[in-house]
PDB file of C-alpha atoms in Angstrom:
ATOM      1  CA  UNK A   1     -13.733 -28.617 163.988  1.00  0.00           C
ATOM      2  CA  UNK A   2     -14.464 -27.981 167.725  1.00  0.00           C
ATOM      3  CA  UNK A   3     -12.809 -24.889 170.107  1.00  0.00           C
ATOM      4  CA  UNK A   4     -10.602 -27.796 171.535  1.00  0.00           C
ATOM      5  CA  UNK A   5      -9.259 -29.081 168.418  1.00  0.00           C
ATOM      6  CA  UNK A   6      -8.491 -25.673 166.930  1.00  0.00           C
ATOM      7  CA  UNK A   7      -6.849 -24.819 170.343  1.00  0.00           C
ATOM      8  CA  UNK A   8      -4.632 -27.810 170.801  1.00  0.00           C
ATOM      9  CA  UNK A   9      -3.434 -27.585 167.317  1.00  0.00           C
ATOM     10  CA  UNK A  10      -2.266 -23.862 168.429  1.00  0.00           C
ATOM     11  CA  UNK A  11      -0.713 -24.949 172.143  1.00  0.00           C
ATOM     12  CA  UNK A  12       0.953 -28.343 170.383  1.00  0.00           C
ATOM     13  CA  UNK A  13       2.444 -25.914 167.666  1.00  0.00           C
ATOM     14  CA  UNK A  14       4.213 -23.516 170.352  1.00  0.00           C
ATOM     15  CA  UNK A  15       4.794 -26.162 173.014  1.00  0.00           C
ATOM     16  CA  UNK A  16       6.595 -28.518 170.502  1.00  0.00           C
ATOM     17  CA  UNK A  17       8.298 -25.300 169.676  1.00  0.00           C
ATOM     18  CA  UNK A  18       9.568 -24.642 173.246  1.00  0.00           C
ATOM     19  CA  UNK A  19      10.405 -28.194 173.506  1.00  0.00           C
ATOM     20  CA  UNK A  20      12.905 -28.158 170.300  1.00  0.00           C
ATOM     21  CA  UNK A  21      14.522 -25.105 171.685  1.00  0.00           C
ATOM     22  CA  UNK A  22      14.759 -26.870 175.013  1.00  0.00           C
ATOM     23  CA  UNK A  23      16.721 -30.047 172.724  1.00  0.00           C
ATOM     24  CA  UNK A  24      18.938 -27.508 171.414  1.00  0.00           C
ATOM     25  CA  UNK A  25      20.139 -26.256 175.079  1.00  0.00           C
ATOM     26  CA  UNK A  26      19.970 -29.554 176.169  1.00  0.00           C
ATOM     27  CA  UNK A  27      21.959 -30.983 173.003  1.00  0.00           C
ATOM     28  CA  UNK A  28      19.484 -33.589 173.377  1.00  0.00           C
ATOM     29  CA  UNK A  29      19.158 -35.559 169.945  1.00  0.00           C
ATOM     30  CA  UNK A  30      15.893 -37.365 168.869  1.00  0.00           C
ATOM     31  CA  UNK A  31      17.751 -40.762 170.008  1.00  0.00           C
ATOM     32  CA  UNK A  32      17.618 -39.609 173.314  1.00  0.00           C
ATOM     33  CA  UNK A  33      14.623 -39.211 174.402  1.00  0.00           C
ATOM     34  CA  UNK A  34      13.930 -42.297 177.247  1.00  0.00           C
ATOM     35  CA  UNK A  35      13.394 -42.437 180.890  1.00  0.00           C
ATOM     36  CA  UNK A  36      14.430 -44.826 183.338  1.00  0.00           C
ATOM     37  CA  UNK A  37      11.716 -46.845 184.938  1.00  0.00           C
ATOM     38  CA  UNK A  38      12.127 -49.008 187.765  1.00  0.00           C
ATOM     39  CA  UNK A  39      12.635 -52.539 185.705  1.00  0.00           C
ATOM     40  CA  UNK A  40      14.150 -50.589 182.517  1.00  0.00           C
ATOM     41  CA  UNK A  41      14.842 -48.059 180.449  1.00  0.00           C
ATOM     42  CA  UNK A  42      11.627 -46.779 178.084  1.00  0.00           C
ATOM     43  CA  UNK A  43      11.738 -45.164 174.906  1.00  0.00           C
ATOM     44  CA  UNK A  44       9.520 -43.712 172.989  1.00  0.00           C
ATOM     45  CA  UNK A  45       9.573 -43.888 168.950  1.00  0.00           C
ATOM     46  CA  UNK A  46      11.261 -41.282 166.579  1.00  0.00           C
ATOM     47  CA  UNK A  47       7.850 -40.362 164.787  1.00  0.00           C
ATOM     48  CA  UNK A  48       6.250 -39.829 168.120  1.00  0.00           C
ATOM     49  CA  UNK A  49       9.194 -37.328 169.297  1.00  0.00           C
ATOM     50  CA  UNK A  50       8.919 -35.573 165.961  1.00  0.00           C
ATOM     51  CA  UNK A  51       5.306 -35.604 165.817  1.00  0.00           C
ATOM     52  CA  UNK A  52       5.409 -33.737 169.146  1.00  0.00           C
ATOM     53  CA  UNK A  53       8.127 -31.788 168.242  1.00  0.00           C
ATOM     54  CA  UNK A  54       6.497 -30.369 165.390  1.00  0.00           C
ATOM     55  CA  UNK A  55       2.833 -29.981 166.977  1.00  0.00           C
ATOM     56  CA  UNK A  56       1.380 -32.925 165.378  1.00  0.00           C
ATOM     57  CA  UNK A  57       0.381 -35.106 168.577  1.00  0.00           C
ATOM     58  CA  UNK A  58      -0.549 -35.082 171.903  1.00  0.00           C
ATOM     59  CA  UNK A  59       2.035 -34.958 174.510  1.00  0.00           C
ATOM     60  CA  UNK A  60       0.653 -38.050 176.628  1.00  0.00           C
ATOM     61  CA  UNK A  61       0.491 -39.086 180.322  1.00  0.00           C
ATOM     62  CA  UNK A  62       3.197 -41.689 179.287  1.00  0.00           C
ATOM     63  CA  UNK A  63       5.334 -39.314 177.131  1.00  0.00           C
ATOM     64  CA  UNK A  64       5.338 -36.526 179.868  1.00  0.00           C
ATOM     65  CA  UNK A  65       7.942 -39.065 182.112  1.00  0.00           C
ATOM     66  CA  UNK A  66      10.197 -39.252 179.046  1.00  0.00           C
ATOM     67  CA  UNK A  67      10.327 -35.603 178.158  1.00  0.00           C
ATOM     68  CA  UNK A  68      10.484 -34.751 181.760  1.00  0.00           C
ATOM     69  CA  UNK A  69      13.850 -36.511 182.169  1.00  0.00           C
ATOM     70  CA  UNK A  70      15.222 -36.456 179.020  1.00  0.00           C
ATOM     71  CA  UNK A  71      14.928 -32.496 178.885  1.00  0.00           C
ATOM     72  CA  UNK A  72      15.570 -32.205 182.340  1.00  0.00           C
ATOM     73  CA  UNK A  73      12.496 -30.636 183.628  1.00  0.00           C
ATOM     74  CA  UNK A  74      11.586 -30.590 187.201  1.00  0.00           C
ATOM     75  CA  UNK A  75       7.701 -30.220 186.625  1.00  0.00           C
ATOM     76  CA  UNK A  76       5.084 -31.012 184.195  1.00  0.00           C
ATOM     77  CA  UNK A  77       4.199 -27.389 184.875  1.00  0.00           C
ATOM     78  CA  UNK A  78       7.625 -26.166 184.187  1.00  0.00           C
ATOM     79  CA  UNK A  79       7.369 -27.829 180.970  1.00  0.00           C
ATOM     80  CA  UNK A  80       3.571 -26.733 179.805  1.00  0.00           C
ATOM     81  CA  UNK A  81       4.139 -23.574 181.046  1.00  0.00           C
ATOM     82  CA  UNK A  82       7.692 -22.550 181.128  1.00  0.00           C
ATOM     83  CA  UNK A  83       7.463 -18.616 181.249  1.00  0.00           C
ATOM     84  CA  UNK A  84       5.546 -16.072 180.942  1.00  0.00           C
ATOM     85  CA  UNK A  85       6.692 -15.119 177.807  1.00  0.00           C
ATOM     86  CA  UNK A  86       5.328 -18.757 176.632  1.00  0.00           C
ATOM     87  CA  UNK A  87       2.050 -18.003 178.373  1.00  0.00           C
ATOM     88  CA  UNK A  88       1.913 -14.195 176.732  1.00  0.00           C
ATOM     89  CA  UNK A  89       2.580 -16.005 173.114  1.00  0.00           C
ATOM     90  CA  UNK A  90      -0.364 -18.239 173.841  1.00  0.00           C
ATOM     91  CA  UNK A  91      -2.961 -15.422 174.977  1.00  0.00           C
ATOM     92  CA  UNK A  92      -1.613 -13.329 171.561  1.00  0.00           C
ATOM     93  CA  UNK A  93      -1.803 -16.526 169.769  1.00  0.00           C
ATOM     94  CA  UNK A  94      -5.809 -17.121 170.793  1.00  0.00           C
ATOM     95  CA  UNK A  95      -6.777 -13.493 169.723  1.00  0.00           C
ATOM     96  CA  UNK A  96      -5.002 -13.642 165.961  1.00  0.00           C
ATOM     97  CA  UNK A  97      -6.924 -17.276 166.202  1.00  0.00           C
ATOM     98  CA  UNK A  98     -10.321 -15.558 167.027  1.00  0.00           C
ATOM     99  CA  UNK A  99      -9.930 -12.681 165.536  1.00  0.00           C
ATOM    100  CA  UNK A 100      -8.607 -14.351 162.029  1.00  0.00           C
ATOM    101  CA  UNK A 101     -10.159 -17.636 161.632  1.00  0.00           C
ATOM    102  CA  UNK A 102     -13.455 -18.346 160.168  1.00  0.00           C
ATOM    103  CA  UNK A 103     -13.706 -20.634 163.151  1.00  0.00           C
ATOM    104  CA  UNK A 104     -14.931 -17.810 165.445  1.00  0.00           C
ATOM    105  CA  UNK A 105     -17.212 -16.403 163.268  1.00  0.00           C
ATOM    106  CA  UNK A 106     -20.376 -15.081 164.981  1.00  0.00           C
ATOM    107  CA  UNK A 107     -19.429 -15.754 167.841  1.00  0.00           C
ATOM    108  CA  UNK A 108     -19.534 -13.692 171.027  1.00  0.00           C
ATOM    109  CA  UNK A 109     -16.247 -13.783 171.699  1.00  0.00           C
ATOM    110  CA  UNK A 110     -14.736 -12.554 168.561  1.00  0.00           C
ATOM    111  CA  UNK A 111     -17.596  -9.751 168.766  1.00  0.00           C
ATOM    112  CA  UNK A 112     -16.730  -8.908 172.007  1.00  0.00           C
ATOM    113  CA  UNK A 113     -12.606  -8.988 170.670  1.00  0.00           C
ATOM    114  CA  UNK A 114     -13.368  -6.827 167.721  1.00  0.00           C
ATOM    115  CA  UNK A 115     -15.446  -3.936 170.017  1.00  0.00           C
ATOM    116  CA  UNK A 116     -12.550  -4.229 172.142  1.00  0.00           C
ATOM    117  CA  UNK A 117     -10.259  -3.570 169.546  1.00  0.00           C
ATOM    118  CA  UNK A 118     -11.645  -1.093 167.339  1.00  0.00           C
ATOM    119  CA  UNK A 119     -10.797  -0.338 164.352  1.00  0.00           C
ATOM    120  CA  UNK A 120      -7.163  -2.020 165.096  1.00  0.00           C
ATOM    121  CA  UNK A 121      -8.306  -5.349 164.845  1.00  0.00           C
ATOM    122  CA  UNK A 122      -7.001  -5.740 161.586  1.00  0.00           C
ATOM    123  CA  UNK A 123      -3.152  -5.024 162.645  1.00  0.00           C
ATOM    124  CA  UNK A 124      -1.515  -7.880 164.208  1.00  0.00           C
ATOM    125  CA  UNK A 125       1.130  -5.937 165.920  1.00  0.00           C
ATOM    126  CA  UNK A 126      -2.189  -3.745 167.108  1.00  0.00           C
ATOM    127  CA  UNK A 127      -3.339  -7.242 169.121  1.00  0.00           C
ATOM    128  CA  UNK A 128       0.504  -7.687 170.261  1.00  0.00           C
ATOM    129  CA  UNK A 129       0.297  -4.087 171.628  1.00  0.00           C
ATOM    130  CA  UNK A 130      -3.061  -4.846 172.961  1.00  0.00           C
ATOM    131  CA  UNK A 131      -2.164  -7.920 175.170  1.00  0.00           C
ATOM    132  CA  UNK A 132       1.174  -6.497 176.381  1.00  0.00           C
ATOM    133  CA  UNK A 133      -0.451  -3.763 177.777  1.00  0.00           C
ATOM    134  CA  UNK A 134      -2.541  -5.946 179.599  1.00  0.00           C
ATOM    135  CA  UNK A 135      -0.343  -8.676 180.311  1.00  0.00           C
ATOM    136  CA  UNK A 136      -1.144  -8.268 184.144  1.00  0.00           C
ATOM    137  CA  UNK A 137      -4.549  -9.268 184.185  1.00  0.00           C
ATOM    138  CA  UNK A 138      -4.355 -11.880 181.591  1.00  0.00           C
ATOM    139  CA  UNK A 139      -1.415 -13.320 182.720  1.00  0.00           C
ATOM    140  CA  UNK A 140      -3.011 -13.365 186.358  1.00  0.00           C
ATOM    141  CA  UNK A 141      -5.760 -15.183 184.999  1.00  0.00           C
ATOM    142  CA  UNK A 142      -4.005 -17.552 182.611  1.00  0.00           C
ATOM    143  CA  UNK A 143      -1.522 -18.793 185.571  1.00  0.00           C
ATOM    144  CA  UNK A 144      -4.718 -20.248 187.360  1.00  0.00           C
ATOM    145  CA  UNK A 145      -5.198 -23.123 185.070  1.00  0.00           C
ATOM    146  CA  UNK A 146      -1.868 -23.978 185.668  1.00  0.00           C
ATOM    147  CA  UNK A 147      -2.784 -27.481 187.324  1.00  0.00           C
ATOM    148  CA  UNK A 148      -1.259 -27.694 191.259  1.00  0.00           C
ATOM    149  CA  UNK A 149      -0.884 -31.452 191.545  1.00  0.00           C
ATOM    150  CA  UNK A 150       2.984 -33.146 190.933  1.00  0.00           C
ATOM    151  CA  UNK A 151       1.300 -35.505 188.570  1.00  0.00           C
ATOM    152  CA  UNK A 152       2.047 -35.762 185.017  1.00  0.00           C
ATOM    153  CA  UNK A 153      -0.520 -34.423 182.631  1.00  0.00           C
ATOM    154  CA  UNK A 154      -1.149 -34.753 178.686  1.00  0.00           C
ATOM    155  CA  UNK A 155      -0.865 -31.878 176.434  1.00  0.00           C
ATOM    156  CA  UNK A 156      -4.873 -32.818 175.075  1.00  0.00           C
ATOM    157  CA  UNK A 157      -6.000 -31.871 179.079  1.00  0.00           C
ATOM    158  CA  UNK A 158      -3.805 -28.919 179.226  1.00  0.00           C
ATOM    159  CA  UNK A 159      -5.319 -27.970 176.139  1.00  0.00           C
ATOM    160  CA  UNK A 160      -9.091 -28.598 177.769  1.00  0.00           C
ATOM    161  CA  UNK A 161      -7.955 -26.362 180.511  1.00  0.00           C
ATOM    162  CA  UNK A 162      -6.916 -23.202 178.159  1.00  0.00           C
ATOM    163  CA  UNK A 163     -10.395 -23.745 176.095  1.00  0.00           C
ATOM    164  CA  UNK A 164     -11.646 -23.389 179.367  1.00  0.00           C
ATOM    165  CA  UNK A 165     -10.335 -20.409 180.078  1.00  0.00           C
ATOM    166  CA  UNK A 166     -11.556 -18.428 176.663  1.00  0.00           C
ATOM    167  CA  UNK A 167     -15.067 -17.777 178.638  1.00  0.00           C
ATOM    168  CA  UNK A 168     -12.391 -16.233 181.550  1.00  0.00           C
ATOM    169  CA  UNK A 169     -10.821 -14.343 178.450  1.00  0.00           C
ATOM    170  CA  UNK A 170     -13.956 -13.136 177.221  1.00  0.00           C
ATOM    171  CA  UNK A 171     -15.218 -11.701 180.572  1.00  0.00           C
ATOM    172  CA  UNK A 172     -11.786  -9.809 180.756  1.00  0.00           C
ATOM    173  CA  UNK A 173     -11.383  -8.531 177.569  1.00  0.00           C
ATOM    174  CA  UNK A 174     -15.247  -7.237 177.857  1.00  0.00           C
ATOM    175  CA  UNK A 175     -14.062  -5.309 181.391  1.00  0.00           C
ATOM    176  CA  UNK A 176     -11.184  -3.484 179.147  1.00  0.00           C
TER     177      UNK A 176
END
């Protein structure tokens, strides 16, 4: 398994997440979810929804228009990124991923996470208190991938973007 598989799994998990909360203060139902284009109305199909929903599939350029509208989101950034809370869960969602999977293993990074870390690394609410304190700089650095075009984007590129930014990460965390 590659760093971009193991990270989309982990951003399709908490976006489809944010997007089911979104349904519920929306009182959008699965049946829903369409957008009108110029000649018609498009849907997409229940197992796609759900497989989004539940972090399963990629959110595609096609899919973006119908979750856009049906959800009532302005931007495809508002909807990849819609707080900083979201962002935050992501950023303490990559260190329990490094610091916990076999995936990382040997690699610089989760050295560099562990020296960081001390003797902590082993407490998960250690790595929460770790990246709130500094939210600041990661957040600051995180926001840049956010992509400045109006265009729609898939959930797979967003994902590129964030594996991306773990060399960013890694240069931070080794400054702290």
């Amino acid at each position: 398994m590659s760093n971009i598989d193991v990270i989309s799994k982990l951003y399709y998990t908490a976006l489809g997440q944010t997007l089911r909360e979104r349904m519920k203060s929306e009182h959008v139902k699965i049946i829903d979810f369409g957008f009108d284009d110029v000649d018609d109305t498009k849907f997409s199909s229940d197992s796609t929804i759900r497989g989004i929903l539940n972090g399963n599939r990629n959110l595609t350029t096609n899919s973006v228009k119908i979750f856009l509208q049906t959800l009532n989101y302005n931007t495809s950034q508002e909807m990849y990124f819609p707080s900083d809370g979201f962002c935050l869960q992501i950023i303490k969602e990559i260190f329990k991923l490094v610091i916990y999977s076999n995936h990382f293993n040997n690699s610089f990074f989760k050295q560099t996470m562990l020296q960081q870390l001390g003797n902590n690394h082993s407490n998960p609410e250690y790595i929460e208190y770790f990246v709130e304190e500094h939210k600041e700089i990661f957040l600051k650095s995180f926001l840049t991938i956010v992509p400045n075009e109006s265009k729609e984007f898939s959930s797979k590129y967003i994902s590129f973007l964030i594996c991306d930014w773990l060399i960013e990460l890694a240069c931070i965390i080794s400054q702290n």
